Short mmCIF file of C-alpha atoms (C1' of nucleotides) in Angstrom, two decimals:
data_model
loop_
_atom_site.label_atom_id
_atom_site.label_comp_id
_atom_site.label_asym_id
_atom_site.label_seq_id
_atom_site.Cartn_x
_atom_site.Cartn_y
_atom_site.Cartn_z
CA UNK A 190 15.64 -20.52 4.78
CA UNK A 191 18.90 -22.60 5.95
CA UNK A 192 17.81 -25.10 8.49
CA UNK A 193 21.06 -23.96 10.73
CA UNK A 194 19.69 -20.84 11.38
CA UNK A 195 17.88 -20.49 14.92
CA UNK A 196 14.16 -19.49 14.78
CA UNK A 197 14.74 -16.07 15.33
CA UNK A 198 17.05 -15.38 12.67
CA UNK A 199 14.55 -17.63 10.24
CA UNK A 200 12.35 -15.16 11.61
CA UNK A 201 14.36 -12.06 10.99
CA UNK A 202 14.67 -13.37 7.49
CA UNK A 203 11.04 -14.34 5.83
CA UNK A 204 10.24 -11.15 7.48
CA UNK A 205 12.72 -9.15 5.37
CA UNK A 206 11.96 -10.92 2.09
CA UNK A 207 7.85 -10.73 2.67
CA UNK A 208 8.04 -7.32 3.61
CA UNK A 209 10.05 -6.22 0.54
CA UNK A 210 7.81 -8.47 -1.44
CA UNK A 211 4.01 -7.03 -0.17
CA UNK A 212 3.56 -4.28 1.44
CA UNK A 213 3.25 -4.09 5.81
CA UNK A 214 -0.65 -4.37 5.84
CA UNK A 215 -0.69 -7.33 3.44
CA UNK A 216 2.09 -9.62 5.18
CA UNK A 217 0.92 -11.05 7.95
CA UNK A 218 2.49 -13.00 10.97
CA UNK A 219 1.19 -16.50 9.98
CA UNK A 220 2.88 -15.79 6.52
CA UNK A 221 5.80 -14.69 8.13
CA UNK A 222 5.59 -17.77 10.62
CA UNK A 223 4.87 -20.06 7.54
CA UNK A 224 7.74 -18.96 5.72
CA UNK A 225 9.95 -19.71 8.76
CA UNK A 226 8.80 -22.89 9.76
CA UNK A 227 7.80 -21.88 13.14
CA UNK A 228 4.16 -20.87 14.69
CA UNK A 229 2.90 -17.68 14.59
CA UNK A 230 3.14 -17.50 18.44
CA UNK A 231 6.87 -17.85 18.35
CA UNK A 232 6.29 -15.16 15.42
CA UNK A 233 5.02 -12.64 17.99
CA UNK A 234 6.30 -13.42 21.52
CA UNK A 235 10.04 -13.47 19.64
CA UNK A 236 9.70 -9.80 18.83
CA UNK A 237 6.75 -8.50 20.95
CA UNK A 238 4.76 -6.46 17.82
CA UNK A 239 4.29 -7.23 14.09
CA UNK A 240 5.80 -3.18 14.15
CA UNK A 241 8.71 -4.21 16.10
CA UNK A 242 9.66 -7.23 13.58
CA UNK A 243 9.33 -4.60 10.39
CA UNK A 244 11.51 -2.66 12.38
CA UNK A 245 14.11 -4.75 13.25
CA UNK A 246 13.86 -5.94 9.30
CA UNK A 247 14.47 -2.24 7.97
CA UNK A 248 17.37 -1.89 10.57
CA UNK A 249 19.08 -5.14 9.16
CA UNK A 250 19.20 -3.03 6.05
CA UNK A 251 21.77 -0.81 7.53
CA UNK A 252 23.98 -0.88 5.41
CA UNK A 253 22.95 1.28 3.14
CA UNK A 254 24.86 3.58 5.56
CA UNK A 255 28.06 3.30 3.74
CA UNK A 256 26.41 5.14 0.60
CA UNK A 257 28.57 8.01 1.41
CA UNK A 258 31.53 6.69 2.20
CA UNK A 259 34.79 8.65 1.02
CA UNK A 260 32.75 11.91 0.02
CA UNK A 261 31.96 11.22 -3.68
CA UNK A 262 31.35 13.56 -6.59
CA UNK A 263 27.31 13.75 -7.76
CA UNK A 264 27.99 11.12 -10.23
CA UNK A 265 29.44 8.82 -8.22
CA UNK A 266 27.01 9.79 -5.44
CA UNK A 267 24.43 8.69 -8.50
CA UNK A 268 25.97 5.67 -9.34
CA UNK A 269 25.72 4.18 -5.76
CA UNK A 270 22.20 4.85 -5.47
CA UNK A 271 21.38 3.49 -8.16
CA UNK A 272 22.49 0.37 -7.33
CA UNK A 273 19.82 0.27 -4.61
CA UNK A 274 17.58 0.25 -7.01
CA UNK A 275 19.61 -2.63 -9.29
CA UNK A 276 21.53 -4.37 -7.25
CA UNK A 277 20.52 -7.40 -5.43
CA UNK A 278 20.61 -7.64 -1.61
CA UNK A 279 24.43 -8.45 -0.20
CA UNK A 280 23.04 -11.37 1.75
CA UNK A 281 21.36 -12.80 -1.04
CA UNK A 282 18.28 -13.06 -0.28
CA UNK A 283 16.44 -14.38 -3.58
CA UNK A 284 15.55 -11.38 -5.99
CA UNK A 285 15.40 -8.86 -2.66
CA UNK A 286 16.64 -5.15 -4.33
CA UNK A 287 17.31 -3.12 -0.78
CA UNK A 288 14.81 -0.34 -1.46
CA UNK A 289 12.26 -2.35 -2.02
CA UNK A 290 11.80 -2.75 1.59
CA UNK A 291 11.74 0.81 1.91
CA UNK A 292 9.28 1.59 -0.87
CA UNK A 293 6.36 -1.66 -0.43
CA UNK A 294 5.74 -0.32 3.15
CA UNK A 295 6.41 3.58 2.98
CA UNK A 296 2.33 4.09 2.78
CA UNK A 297 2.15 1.96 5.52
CA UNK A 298 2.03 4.67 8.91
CA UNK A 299 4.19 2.24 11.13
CA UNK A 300 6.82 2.76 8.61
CA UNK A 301 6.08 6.06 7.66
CA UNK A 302 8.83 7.73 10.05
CA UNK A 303 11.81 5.42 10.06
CA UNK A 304 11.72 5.52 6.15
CA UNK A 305 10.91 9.41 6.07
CA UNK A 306 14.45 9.77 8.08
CA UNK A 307 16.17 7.29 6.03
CA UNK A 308 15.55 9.41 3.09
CA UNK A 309 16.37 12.05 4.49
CA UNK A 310 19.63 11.62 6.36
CA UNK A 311 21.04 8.89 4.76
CA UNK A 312 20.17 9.59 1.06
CA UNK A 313 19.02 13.30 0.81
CA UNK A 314 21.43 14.63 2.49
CA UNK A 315 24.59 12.65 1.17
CA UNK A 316 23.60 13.34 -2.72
CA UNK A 317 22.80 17.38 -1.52
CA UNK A 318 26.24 17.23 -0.33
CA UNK A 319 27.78 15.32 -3.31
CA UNK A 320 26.67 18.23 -5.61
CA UNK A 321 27.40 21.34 -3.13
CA UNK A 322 24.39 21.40 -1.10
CA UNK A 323 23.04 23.72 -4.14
CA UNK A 324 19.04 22.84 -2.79
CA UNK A 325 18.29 20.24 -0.84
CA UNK A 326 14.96 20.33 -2.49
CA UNK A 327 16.46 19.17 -4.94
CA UNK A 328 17.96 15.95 -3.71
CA UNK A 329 14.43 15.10 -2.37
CA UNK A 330 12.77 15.56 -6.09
CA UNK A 331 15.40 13.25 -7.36
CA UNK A 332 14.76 10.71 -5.15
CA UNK A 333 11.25 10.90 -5.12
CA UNK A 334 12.04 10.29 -8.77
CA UNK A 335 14.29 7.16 -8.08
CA UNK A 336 11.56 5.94 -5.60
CA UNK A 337 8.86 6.06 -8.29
CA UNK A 338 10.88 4.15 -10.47
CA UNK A 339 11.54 1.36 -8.03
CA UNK A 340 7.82 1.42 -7.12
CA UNK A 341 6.55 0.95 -10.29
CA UNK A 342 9.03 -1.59 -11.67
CA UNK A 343 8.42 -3.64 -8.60
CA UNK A 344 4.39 -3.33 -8.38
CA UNK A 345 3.05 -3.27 -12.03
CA UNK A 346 6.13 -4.59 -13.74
CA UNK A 347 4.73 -3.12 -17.23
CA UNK A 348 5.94 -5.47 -19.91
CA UNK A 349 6.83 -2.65 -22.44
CA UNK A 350 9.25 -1.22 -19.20
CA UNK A 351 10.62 -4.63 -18.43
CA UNK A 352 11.22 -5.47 -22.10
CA UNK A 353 14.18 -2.82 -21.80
CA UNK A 354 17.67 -3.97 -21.19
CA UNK A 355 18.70 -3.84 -17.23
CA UNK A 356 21.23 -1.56 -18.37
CA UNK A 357 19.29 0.26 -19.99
CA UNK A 358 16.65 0.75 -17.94
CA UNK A 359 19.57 2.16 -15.55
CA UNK A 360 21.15 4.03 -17.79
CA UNK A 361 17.87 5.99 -18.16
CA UNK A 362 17.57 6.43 -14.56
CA UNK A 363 20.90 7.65 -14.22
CA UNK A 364 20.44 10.33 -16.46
CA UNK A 365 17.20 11.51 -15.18
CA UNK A 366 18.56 11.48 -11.79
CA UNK A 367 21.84 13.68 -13.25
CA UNK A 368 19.38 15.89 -14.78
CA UNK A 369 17.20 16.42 -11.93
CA UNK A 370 20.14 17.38 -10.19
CA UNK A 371 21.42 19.70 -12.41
CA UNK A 372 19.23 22.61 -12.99
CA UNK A 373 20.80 22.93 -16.95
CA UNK A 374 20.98 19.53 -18.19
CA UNK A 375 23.42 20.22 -21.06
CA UNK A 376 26.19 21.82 -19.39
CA UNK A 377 27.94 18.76 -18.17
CA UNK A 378 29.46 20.06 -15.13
CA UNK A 379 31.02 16.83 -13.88
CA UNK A 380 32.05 15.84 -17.39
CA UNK A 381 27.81 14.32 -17.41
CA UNK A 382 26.77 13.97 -21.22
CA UNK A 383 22.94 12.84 -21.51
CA UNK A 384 22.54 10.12 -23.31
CA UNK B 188 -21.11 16.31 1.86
CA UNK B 189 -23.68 18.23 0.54
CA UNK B 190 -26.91 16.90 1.83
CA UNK B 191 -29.03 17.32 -1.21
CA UNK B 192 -26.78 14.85 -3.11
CA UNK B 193 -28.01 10.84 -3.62
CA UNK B 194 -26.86 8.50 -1.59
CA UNK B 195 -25.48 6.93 -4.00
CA UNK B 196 -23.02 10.29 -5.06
CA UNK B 197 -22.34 10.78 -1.58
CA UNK B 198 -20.87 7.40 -1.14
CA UNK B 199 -18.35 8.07 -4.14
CA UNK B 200 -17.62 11.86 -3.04
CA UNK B 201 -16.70 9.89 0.59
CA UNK B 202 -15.26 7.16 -1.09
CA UNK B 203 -12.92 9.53 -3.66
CA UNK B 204 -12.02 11.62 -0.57
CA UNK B 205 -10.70 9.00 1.51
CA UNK B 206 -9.12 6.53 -1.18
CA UNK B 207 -7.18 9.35 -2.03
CA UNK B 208 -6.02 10.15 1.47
CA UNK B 209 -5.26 6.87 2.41
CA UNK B 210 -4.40 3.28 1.04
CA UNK B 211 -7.19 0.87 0.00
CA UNK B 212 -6.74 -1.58 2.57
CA UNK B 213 -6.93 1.25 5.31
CA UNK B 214 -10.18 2.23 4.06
CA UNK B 215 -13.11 0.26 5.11
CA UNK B 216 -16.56 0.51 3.92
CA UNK B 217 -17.54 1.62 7.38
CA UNK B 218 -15.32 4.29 7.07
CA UNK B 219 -16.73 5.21 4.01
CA UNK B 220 -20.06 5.02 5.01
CA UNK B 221 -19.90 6.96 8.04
CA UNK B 222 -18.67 9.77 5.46
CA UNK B 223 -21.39 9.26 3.47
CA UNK B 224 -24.33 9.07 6.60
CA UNK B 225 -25.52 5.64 5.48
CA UNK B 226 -25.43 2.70 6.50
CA UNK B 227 -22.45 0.21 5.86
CA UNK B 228 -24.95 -2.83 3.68
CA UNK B 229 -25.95 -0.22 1.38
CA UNK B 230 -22.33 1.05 0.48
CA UNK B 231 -21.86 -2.69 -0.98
CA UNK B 232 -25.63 -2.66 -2.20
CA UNK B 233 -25.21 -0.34 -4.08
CA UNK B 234 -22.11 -1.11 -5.70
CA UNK B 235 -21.55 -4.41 -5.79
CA UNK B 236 -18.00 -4.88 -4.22
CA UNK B 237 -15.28 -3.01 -2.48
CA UNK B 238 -12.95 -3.40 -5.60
CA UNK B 239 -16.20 -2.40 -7.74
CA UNK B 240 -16.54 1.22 -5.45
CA UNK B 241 -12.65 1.87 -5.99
CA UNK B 242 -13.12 1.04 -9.39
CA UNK B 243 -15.51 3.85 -10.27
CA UNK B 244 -13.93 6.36 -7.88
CA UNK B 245 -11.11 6.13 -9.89
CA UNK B 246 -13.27 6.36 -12.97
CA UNK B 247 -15.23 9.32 -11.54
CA UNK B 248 -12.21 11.46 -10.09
CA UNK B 249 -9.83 11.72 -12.91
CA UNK B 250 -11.36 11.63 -16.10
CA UNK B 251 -8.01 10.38 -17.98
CA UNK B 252 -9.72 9.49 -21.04
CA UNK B 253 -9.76 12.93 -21.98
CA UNK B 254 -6.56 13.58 -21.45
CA UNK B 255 -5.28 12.24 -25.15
CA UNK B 256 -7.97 14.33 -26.17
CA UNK B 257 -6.99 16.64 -29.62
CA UNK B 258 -4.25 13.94 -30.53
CA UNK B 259 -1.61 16.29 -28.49
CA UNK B 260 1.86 16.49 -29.26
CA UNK B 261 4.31 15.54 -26.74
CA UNK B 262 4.82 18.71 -24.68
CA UNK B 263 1.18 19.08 -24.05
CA UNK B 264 0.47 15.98 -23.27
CA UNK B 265 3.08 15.81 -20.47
CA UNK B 266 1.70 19.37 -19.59
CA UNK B 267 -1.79 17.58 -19.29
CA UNK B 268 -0.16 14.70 -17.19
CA UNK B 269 1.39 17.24 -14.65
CA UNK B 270 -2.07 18.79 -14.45
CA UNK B 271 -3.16 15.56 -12.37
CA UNK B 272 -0.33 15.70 -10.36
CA UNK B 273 -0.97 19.65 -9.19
CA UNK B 274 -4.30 20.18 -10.14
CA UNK B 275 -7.25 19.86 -7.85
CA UNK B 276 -10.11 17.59 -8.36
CA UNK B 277 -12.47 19.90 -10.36
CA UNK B 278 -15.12 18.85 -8.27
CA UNK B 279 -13.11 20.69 -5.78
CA UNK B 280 -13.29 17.98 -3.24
CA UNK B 281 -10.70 19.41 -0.75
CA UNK B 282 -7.26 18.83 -1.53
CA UNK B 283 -7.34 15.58 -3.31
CA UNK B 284 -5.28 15.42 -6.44
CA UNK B 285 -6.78 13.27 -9.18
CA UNK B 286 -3.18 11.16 -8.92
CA UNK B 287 -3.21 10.67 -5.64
CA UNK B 288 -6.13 8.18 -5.89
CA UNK B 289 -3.96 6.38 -8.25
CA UNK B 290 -0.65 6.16 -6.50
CA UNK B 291 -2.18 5.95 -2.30
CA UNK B 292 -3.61 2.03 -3.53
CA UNK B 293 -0.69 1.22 -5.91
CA UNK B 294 0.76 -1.36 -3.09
CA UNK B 295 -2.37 -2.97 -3.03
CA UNK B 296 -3.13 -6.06 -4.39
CA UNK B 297 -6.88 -5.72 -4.95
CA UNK B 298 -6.50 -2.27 -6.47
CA UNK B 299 -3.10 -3.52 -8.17
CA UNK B 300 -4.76 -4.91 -11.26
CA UNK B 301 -7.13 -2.10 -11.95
CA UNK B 302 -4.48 1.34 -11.26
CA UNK B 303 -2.29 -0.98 -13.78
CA UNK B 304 -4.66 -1.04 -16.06
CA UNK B 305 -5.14 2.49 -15.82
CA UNK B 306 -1.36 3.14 -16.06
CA UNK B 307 -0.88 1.01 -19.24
CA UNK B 308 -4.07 2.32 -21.48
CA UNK B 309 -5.39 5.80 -20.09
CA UNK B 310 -2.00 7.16 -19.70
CA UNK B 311 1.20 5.37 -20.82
CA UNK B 312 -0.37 4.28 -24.30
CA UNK B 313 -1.49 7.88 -24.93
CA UNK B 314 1.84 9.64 -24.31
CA UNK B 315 3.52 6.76 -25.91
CA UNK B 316 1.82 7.76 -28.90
CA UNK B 317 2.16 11.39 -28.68
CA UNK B 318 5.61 10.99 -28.94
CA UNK B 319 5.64 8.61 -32.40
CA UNK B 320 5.45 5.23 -30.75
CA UNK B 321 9.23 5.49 -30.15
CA UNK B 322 9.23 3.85 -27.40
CA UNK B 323 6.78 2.47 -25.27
CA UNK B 324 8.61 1.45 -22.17
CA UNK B 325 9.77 5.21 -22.51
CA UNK B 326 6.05 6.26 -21.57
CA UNK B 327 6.09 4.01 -18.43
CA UNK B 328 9.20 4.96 -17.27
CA UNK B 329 8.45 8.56 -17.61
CA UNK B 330 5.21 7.52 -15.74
CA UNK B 331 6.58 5.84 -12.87
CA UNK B 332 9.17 9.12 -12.06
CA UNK B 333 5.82 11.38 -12.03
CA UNK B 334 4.32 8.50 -9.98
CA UNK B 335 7.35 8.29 -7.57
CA UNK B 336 7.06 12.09 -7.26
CA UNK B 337 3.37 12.33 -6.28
CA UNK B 338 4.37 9.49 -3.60
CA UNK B 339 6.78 10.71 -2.43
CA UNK B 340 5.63 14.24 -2.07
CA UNK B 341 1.99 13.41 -0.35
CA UNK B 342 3.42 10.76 1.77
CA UNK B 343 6.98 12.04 3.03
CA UNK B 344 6.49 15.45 2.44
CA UNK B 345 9.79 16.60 2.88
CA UNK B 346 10.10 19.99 4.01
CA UNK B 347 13.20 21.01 1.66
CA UNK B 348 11.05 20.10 -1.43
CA UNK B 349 7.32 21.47 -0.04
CA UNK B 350 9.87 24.61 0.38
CA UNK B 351 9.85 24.73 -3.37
CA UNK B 352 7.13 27.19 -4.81
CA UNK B 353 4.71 24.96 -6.71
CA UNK B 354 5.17 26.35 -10.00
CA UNK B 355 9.34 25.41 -9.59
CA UNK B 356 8.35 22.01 -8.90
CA UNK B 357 5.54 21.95 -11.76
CA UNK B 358 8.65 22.94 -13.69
CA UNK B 359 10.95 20.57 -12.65
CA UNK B 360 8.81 17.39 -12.64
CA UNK B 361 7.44 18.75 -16.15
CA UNK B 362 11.60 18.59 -17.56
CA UNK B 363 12.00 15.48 -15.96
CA UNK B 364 9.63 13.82 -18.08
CA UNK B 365 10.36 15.43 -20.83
CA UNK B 366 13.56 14.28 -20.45
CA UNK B 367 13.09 10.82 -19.96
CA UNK B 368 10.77 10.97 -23.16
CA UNK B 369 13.58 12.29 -25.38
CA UNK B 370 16.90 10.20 -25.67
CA UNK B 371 18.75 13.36 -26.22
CA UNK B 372 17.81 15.95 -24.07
CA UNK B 373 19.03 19.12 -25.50
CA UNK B 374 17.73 18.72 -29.19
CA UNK B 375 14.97 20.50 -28.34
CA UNK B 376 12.39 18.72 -31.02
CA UNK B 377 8.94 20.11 -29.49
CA UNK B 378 10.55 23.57 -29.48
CA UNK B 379 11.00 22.09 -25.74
CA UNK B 380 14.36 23.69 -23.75
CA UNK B 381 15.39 22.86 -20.62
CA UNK B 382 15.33 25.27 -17.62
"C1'" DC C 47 18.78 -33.83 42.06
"C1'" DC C 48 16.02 -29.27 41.51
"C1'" DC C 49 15.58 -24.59 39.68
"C1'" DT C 50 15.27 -21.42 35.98
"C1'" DG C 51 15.38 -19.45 31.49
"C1'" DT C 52 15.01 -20.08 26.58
"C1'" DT C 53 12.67 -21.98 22.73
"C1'" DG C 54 8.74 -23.28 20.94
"C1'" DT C 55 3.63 -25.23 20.33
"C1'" DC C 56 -1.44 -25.33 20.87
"C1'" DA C 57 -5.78 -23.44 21.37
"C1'" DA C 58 -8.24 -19.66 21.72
"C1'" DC C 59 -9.65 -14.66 22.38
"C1'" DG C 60 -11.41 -10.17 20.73
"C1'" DC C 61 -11.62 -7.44 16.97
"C1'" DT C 62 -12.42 -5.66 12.28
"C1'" DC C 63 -13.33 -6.68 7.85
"C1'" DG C 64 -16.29 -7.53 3.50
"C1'" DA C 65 -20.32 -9.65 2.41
"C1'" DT C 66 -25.55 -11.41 2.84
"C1'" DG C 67 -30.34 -12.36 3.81
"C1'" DA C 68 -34.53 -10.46 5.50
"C1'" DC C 69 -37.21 -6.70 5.49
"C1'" DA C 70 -39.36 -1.80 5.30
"C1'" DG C 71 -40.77 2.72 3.11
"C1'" DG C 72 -41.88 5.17 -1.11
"C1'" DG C 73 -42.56 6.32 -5.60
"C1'" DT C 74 -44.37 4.62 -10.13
"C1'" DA C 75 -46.82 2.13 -13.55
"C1'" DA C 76 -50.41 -1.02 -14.84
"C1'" DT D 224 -55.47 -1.57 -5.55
"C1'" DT D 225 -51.76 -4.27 -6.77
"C1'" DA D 226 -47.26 -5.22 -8.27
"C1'" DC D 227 -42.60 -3.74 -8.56
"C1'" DC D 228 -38.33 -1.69 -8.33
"C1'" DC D 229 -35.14 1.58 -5.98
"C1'" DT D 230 -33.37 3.09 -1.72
"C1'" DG D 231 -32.01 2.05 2.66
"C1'" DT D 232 -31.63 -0.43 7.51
"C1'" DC D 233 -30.73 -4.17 10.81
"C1'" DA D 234 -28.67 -8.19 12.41
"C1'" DT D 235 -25.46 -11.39 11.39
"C1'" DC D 236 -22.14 -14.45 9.09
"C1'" DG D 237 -17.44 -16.42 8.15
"C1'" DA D 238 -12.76 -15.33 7.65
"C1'" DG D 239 -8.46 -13.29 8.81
"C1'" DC D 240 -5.93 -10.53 11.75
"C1'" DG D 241 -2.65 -9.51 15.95
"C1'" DT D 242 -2.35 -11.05 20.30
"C1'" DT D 243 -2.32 -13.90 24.70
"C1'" DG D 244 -2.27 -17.60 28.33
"C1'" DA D 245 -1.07 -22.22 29.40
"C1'" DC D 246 2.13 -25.48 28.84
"C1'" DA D 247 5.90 -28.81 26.90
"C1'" DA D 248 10.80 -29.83 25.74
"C1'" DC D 249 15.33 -28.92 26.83
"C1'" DA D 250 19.28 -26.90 28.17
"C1'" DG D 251 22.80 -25.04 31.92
"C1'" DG D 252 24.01 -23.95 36.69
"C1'" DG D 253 23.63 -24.65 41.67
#
DNA sequence: CCCTGTTGTCAACGCTCGATGACAGGGTAA
DNA sequence: TTACCCTGTCATCGAGCGTTGACAACAGGG
């Protein structure tokens, strides 16, 4: 945490690297407060509710709105999202991916809603547009798909799964995302060629 | 709960029923026993720990050791694997899919270590080898997509995707893995063709 | 100067949690 | 009968949680 940052923003900070490291229930305040250099009082009376601070973190995330900028094709549409899943966080912050702050807390009921509508409006619905708005459904199942990846990665970290090249690891997901899309997977209707 | 059972079994039927509805760390053993009628000293009598109660409701709900049963090839064994993810418990205890126990804990740390270890030798290592060993990273990838889709599915619940009939999505999540199992997709080596 | 708001600390509250020690009934075996 | 385990209850412990009230330091404006 830079020392030229006020309290709040420290604040604003640990909370968005704990929460996308542990899940809601298991970060609490005095970690948060720890990892900020400030007391847990400031913690609370700073934000009013543990709830509020997780969501002020997930809207600092925002973004991720820019995903569909310039109406892309499905691959393209593909690409971007998964960098969520690859890339680091713009700001920097340490080994942060973006959706893992979406996926540690989405069992968690405070968060339930605000991610529920992020994956719907802001990724669902983009990537059902990017290939025709065929079936929505469909855009859902893939990123159920995506999520699941990013979960697992994250949580277990299975050595045989980590052992695989980052690009290949994303190479895989991008072609199981393409082929969830697509209800043939051989057809290659945007010039897509499984692997 | 039936009130002939042990209090013993009716501690696990509670405890199966409401680890799968909700994480670990939301479920206290008041909660369970309430569910169970007893009283909440004997739930830990009885079993030892918290962890140690999770441990065999996992044990007791989805009996994954049979699953590698018959040394299955890799078609049926991913058609065994989708069976936890749309079958109900055969104990018929409401609507609690077997996976669901497996994927509602997953961000918890105490339950972390032991759904990993599940994961890693009841399912990945099994499907690993049905398909030759190839790959074993393969199997946990695959895993984490059907993982991600269970999630996804009993959390969110998205309407475009419940709007699916079951058997599509059976169908879909059952070519998803199949895909990520086989590098090429369209060689069909199980006799296995894409919808 | 005083007044006021922001920033922050300290100590503590009430609550829930998992875990324990003491103890009671009831069946069983010696 | 006596001894013993299994089943089960009651009261309680210590720890961690989010939250709150009281108050200190310090700034800026009148």
């Amino acid at each position: 945490m830079p020392g030229q940052a006020t309290g709040k923003e420290r604040i604003l900070a640990s909370a968005m690297l704990l929460f996308a490291r542990m899940p809601y229930s298991d970060t609490s305040l005095r970690d948060i407060a720890a990892a900020a250099g400030v007391d847990v009082a400031y913690v609370h009376r700073a934000f009013g509710s543990k709830a509020e601070i997780f969501r002020q973190a997930l809207l600092a995330l925002a973004p991720l709105d820019d995903i569909a900028a310039g109406d892309p094709d499905g691959a393209t549409m593909i690409n971007r999202i998964c960098d969520l899943a690859f890339l680091r966080d713009p700001r920097k912050v340490e080994d942060v991916r973006p959706l893992h702050l979406l996926t540690q807390s989405s069992l968690c009921s405070e968060a339930r809603a605000i991610i529920a509508q992020f994956f719907g409006t802001s990724l669902a619905l983009p990537l059902s547009r990017a290939f025709g708005h065929a079936d929505p459904g469909r855009a859902h199942f893939a990123l159920s798909l995506l999520s699941g990846f990013v979960t697992h990665r994250a949580i277990f970290g299975p050595a045989d799964l980590l052992a695989i090249p980052e690009a290949d690891q994303r190479q895989m997901l991008q072609t199981a995302l393409m082929n969830a899309m697509l209800p043939g997977c051989s057809d290659g209707v945007f010039g897509w060629r499984p692997i």
